[in-house]
PDB file of C-alpha atoms in Angstrom:
ATOM      1  CA  ASN A   1      -0.918   6.566  60.569  1.00  0.00           C
ATOM      2  CA  VAL A   2      -1.703   5.179  57.154  1.00  0.00           C
ATOM      3  CA  VAL A   3      -4.626   6.292  55.052  1.00  0.00           C
ATOM      4  CA  PRO A   4      -5.624   3.795  52.367  1.00  0.00           C
ATOM      5  CA  VAL A   5      -6.412   5.333  48.995  1.00  0.00           C
ATOM      6  CA  ASN A   6      -8.421   3.142  46.669  1.00  0.00           C
ATOM      7  CA  LEU A   7      -8.168   3.991  42.991  1.00  0.00           C
ATOM      8  CA  MET A   8      -9.864   2.188  40.155  1.00  0.00           C
ATOM      9  CA  PRO A   9      -7.414   0.434  37.828  1.00  0.00           C
ATOM     10  CA  LEU A  10      -6.379   2.325  34.709  1.00  0.00           C
ATOM     11  CA  ARG A  11      -8.243  -0.179  32.504  1.00  0.00           C
ATOM     12  CA  GLU A  12     -11.474   1.089  34.104  1.00  0.00           C
ATOM     13  CA  ARG A  13     -10.506   4.756  33.579  1.00  0.00           C
ATOM     14  CA  LYS A  14      -9.815   4.858  29.824  1.00  0.00           C
ATOM     15  CA  GLU A  15     -10.822   8.526  29.720  1.00  0.00           C
ATOM     16  CA  ASP A  16      -7.794   9.322  31.917  1.00  0.00           C
ATOM     17  CA  ILE A  17      -5.308   7.893  29.419  1.00  0.00           C
ATOM     18  CA  PRO A  18      -5.069  10.881  26.979  1.00  0.00           C
ATOM     19  CA  PRO A  19      -4.306  13.495  29.681  1.00  0.00           C
ATOM     20  CA  LEU A  20      -1.922  11.079  31.415  1.00  0.00           C
ATOM     21  CA  VAL A  21      -0.108  10.493  28.116  1.00  0.00           C
ATOM     22  CA  GLU A  22       0.236  14.248  27.595  1.00  0.00           C
ATOM     23  CA  HIS A  23       1.641  14.741  31.102  1.00  0.00           C
ATOM     24  CA  ILE A  24       4.000  11.764  30.882  1.00  0.00           C
ATOM     25  CA  ILE A  25       5.352  12.912  27.498  1.00  0.00           C
ATOM     26  CA  PHE A  26       6.003  16.371  28.989  1.00  0.00           C
ATOM     27  CA  ARG A  27       7.935  14.798  31.896  1.00  0.00           C
ATOM     28  CA  LEU A  28       9.865  12.387  29.686  1.00  0.00           C
ATOM     29  CA  ASN A  29      10.871  15.243  27.363  1.00  0.00           C
ATOM     30  CA  GLN A  30      12.552  16.890  30.347  1.00  0.00           C
ATOM     31  CA  ILE A  31      14.232  13.665  31.439  1.00  0.00           C
ATOM     32  CA  PHE A  32      15.473  12.656  27.968  1.00  0.00           C
ATOM     33  CA  GLY A  33      16.080  16.158  26.618  1.00  0.00           C
ATOM     34  CA  ARG A  34      13.648  15.574  23.745  1.00  0.00           C
ATOM     35  CA  GLU A  35      10.954  17.669  22.111  1.00  0.00           C
ATOM     36  CA  VAL A  36       8.251  15.088  21.447  1.00  0.00           C
ATOM     37  CA  LYS A  37       5.080  17.040  20.653  1.00  0.00           C
ATOM     38  CA  GLY A  38       2.514  14.316  21.239  1.00  0.00           C
ATOM     39  CA  ILE A  39       1.090  11.016  20.106  1.00  0.00           C
ATOM     40  CA  ALA A  40      -0.559  10.007  16.830  1.00  0.00           C
ATOM     41  CA  LEU A  41      -4.201   8.957  16.918  1.00  0.00           C
ATOM     42  CA  GLY A  42      -3.357   5.381  15.891  1.00  0.00           C
ATOM     43  CA  ALA A  43      -0.851   5.042  18.723  1.00  0.00           C
ATOM     44  CA  LEU A  44      -3.328   6.505  21.211  1.00  0.00           C
ATOM     45  CA  GLU A  45      -5.915   3.948  20.062  1.00  0.00           C
ATOM     46  CA  VAL A  46      -3.383   1.178  20.747  1.00  0.00           C
ATOM     47  CA  LEU A  47      -2.931   2.527  24.280  1.00  0.00           C
ATOM     48  CA  LEU A  48      -6.692   2.793  24.795  1.00  0.00           C
ATOM     49  CA  ASP A  49      -7.222  -0.813  23.634  1.00  0.00           C
ATOM     50  CA  TYR A  50      -4.708  -2.230  26.101  1.00  0.00           C
ATOM     51  CA  ALA A  51      -5.833  -3.633  29.509  1.00  0.00           C
ATOM     52  CA  TRP A  52      -3.000  -1.990  31.565  1.00  0.00           C
ATOM     53  CA  PRO A  53      -2.355  -4.603  34.257  1.00  0.00           C
ATOM     54  CA  GLY A  54       0.635  -2.497  35.380  1.00  0.00           C
ATOM     55  CA  ASN A  55      -1.466   0.673  35.589  1.00  0.00           C
ATOM     56  CA  ILE A  56       0.208   4.102  35.263  1.00  0.00           C
ATOM     57  CA  ARG A  57       3.737   2.820  35.911  1.00  0.00           C
ATOM     58  CA  GLU A  58       3.412   0.512  32.902  1.00  0.00           C
ATOM     59  CA  LEU A  59       2.068   3.409  30.797  1.00  0.00           C
ATOM     60  CA  GLU A  60       5.112   5.498  31.800  1.00  0.00           C
ATOM     61  CA  ASN A  61       7.473   2.663  30.871  1.00  0.00           C
ATOM     62  CA  VAL A  62       5.804   2.081  27.504  1.00  0.00           C
ATOM     63  CA  LEU A  63       5.975   5.773  26.587  1.00  0.00           C
ATOM     64  CA  GLY A  64       9.569   5.988  27.799  1.00  0.00           C
ATOM     65  CA  ARG A  65      10.590   3.053  25.602  1.00  0.00           C
ATOM     66  CA  ALA A  66       8.715   4.571  22.658  1.00  0.00           C
ATOM     67  CA  ILE A  67      10.596   7.868  23.012  1.00  0.00           C
ATOM     68  CA  ILE A  68      13.928   6.082  23.388  1.00  0.00           C
ATOM     69  CA  ASN A  69      13.222   4.098  20.200  1.00  0.00           C
ATOM     70  CA  MET A  70      12.308   7.212  18.188  1.00  0.00           C
ATOM     71  CA  ARG A  71      14.768   8.809  15.801  1.00  0.00           C
ATOM     72  CA  PRO A  72      16.030  12.219  16.948  1.00  0.00           C
ATOM     73  CA  GLN A  73      14.121  14.051  14.188  1.00  0.00           C
ATOM     74  CA  GLU A  74      10.788  12.364  15.035  1.00  0.00           C
ATOM     75  CA  VAL A  75       8.497  14.461  17.222  1.00  0.00           C
ATOM     76  CA  VAL A  76       5.295  12.373  17.343  1.00  0.00           C
ATOM     77  CA  ILE A  77       4.906   8.912  18.861  1.00  0.00           C
ATOM     78  CA  GLU A  78       3.463   6.623  16.178  1.00  0.00           C
ATOM     79  CA  SER A  79       1.955   3.173  16.619  1.00  0.00           C
ATOM     80  CA  GLY A  80       5.149   1.722  15.113  1.00  0.00           C
ATOM     81  CA  HIS A  81       7.035   2.956  18.159  1.00  0.00           C
ATOM     82  CA  LEU A  82       4.781   0.688  20.246  1.00  0.00           C
ATOM     83  CA  PRO A  83       5.173  -2.716  18.518  1.00  0.00           C
ATOM     84  CA  LEU A  84       4.826  -4.668  21.731  1.00  0.00           C
ATOM     85  CA  MET A  85       1.730  -2.692  22.638  1.00  0.00           C
ATOM     86  CA  GLU A  86       0.179  -3.394  19.260  1.00  0.00           C
ATOM     87  CA  SER A  87       0.565  -7.114  19.730  1.00  0.00           C
ATOM     88  CA  ARG A  88      -0.845  -6.905  23.273  1.00  0.00           C
ATOM     89  CA  ALA A  89      -3.793  -4.800  22.119  1.00  0.00           C
ATOM     90  CA  ASP A  90      -4.388  -7.288  19.305  1.00  0.00           C
ATOM     91  CA  GLU A  91      -4.278 -10.102  21.878  1.00  0.00           C
ATOM     92  CA  ASN A  92      -6.852  -8.255  24.000  1.00  0.00           C
ATOM     93  CA  ARG A  93      -9.119  -7.741  20.989  1.00  0.00           C
ATOM     94  CA  LEU A  94      -8.610 -11.359  19.969  1.00  0.00           C
ATOM     95  CA  SER A  95      -9.471 -12.686  23.433  1.00  0.00           C
ATOM     96  CA  GLN A  96     -12.559 -10.454  23.553  1.00  0.00           C
ATOM     97  CA  SER A  97     -13.737 -11.684  20.161  1.00  0.00           C
ATOM     98  CA  ILE A  98     -13.098 -15.296  21.203  1.00  0.00           C
ATOM     99  CA  SER A  99     -15.106 -14.889  24.394  1.00  0.00           C
ATOM    100  CA  GLN A 100     -17.972 -13.178  22.547  1.00  0.00           C
ATOM    101  CA  GLU A 101     -18.384 -15.893  19.921  1.00  0.00           C
ATOM    102  CA  LEU A 102     -16.358 -19.073  20.157  1.00  0.00           C
ATOM    103  CA  GLN A 103     -15.156 -20.202  16.722  1.00  0.00           C
ATOM    104  CA  PRO A 104     -12.903 -23.033  15.630  1.00  0.00           C
ATOM    105  CA  LEU A 105      -9.323 -22.222  16.627  1.00  0.00           C
ATOM    106  CA  GLU A 106      -8.025 -22.535  13.070  1.00  0.00           C
ATOM    107  CA  LYS A 107     -10.475 -19.889  11.826  1.00  0.00           C
ATOM    108  CA  THR A 108      -9.701 -17.547  14.729  1.00  0.00           C
ATOM    109  CA  LEU A 109      -5.940 -17.843  14.176  1.00  0.00           C
ATOM    110  CA  ALA A 110      -6.339 -17.282  10.433  1.00  0.00           C
ATOM    111  CA  GLU A 111      -8.364 -14.112  11.077  1.00  0.00           C
ATOM    112  CA  ALA A 112      -5.779 -12.826  13.555  1.00  0.00           C
ATOM    113  CA  GLU A 113      -2.937 -13.546  11.109  1.00  0.00           C
ATOM    114  CA  ARG A 114      -4.786 -11.844   8.239  1.00  0.00           C
ATOM    115  CA  ASN A 115      -5.524  -8.787  10.411  1.00  0.00           C
ATOM    116  CA  ALA A 116      -1.901  -8.547  11.571  1.00  0.00           C
ATOM    117  CA  ILE A 117      -0.595  -8.720   7.989  1.00  0.00           C
ATOM    118  CA  THR A 118      -3.118  -6.176   6.721  1.00  0.00           C
ATOM    119  CA  ARG A 119      -2.361  -3.803   9.591  1.00  0.00           C
ATOM    120  CA  SER A 120       1.408  -4.069   9.156  1.00  0.00           C
ATOM    121  CA  LEU A 121       1.076  -3.343   5.433  1.00  0.00           C
ATOM    122  CA  GLU A 122      -1.094  -0.311   6.198  1.00  0.00           C
ATOM    123  CA  ASP A 123       1.337   0.940   8.860  1.00  0.00           C
ATOM    124  CA  THR A 124       4.294   0.635   6.474  1.00  0.00           C
ATOM    125  CA  GLY A 125       2.542   2.193   3.477  1.00  0.00           C
ATOM    126  CA  GLY A 126       2.598  -1.131   1.629  1.00  0.00           C
ATOM    127  CA  ASN A 127       6.334  -1.703   2.125  1.00  0.00           C
ATOM    128  CA  ARG A 128       6.456  -5.491   2.347  1.00  0.00           C
ATOM    129  CA  GLN A 129      10.037  -5.679   3.628  1.00  0.00           C
ATOM    130  CA  LYS A 130       9.221  -3.390   6.570  1.00  0.00           C
ATOM    131  CA  ALA A 131       5.926  -5.214   7.177  1.00  0.00           C
ATOM    132  CA  ALA A 132       7.785  -8.539   7.376  1.00  0.00           C
ATOM    133  CA  GLN A 133      10.278  -7.022   9.836  1.00  0.00           C
ATOM    134  CA  MET A 134       7.435  -5.586  11.917  1.00  0.00           C
ATOM    135  CA  LEU A 135       5.810  -9.027  12.058  1.00  0.00           C
ATOM    136  CA  GLY A 136       9.104 -10.772  12.810  1.00  0.00           C
ATOM    137  CA  ILE A 137       8.900 -13.066   9.777  1.00  0.00           C
ATOM    138  CA  SER A 138      10.883 -13.442   6.571  1.00  0.00           C
ATOM    139  CA  LEU A 139       9.800 -11.673   3.394  1.00  0.00           C
ATOM    140  CA  ARG A 140       9.220 -15.080   1.814  1.00  0.00           C
ATOM    141  CA  SER A 141       6.877 -16.064   4.667  1.00  0.00           C
ATOM    142  CA  LEU A 142       5.010 -12.790   4.291  1.00  0.00           C
ATOM    143  CA  TYR A 143       4.439 -13.430   0.566  1.00  0.00           C
ATOM    144  CA  TYR A 144       3.269 -16.970   1.324  1.00  0.00           C
ATOM    145  CA  LYS A 145       0.839 -15.806   4.010  1.00  0.00           C
ATOM    146  CA  MET A 146      -0.434 -12.949   1.821  1.00  0.00           C
ATOM    147  CA  GLY A 147      -1.199 -15.455  -0.933  1.00  0.00           C
ATOM    148  CA  ARG A 148      -2.914 -17.830   1.484  1.00  0.00           C
ATOM    149  CA  HIS A 149      -5.155 -15.012   2.761  1.00  0.00           C
ATOM    150  CA  GLY A 150      -5.748 -13.429  -0.649  1.00  0.00           C
ATOM    151  CA  ILE A 151      -3.994 -10.176   0.290  1.00  0.00           C
ATOM    152  CA  LYS A 152      -2.560  -8.253  -2.658  1.00  0.00           C
TER     153      LYS A 152
END
């Protein structure tokens, strides 16, 4: 006696993500003994941009890792707590832009690199050392790439 239940994938139900996030944070607070109040708009946008091949279970795991990686005094999940998600969302945006208008690979990669550097500098308030760490490159490489892309 099995009744099949067909649900649309999470990527097709983006409007469900904010209430799911709220519920999952509430549950994870109980599990981890935390008092996380919610999620920043930038972090929510990262979650909304992601394709969610793992559906709700993947969303739970991502939020759980974000809470574990937060400092005890932090009460809001920021996009910096989701570094892996940011790169995946950027990959999704990049693949969408590639499929919409095919450009030479070199130009596409340069745009993606410039966007990643600009975003990391914005997320760190202009702190180049933290931006380099966020990008997983040396400070020297960051300066070189900033110069190449004309980023001040």
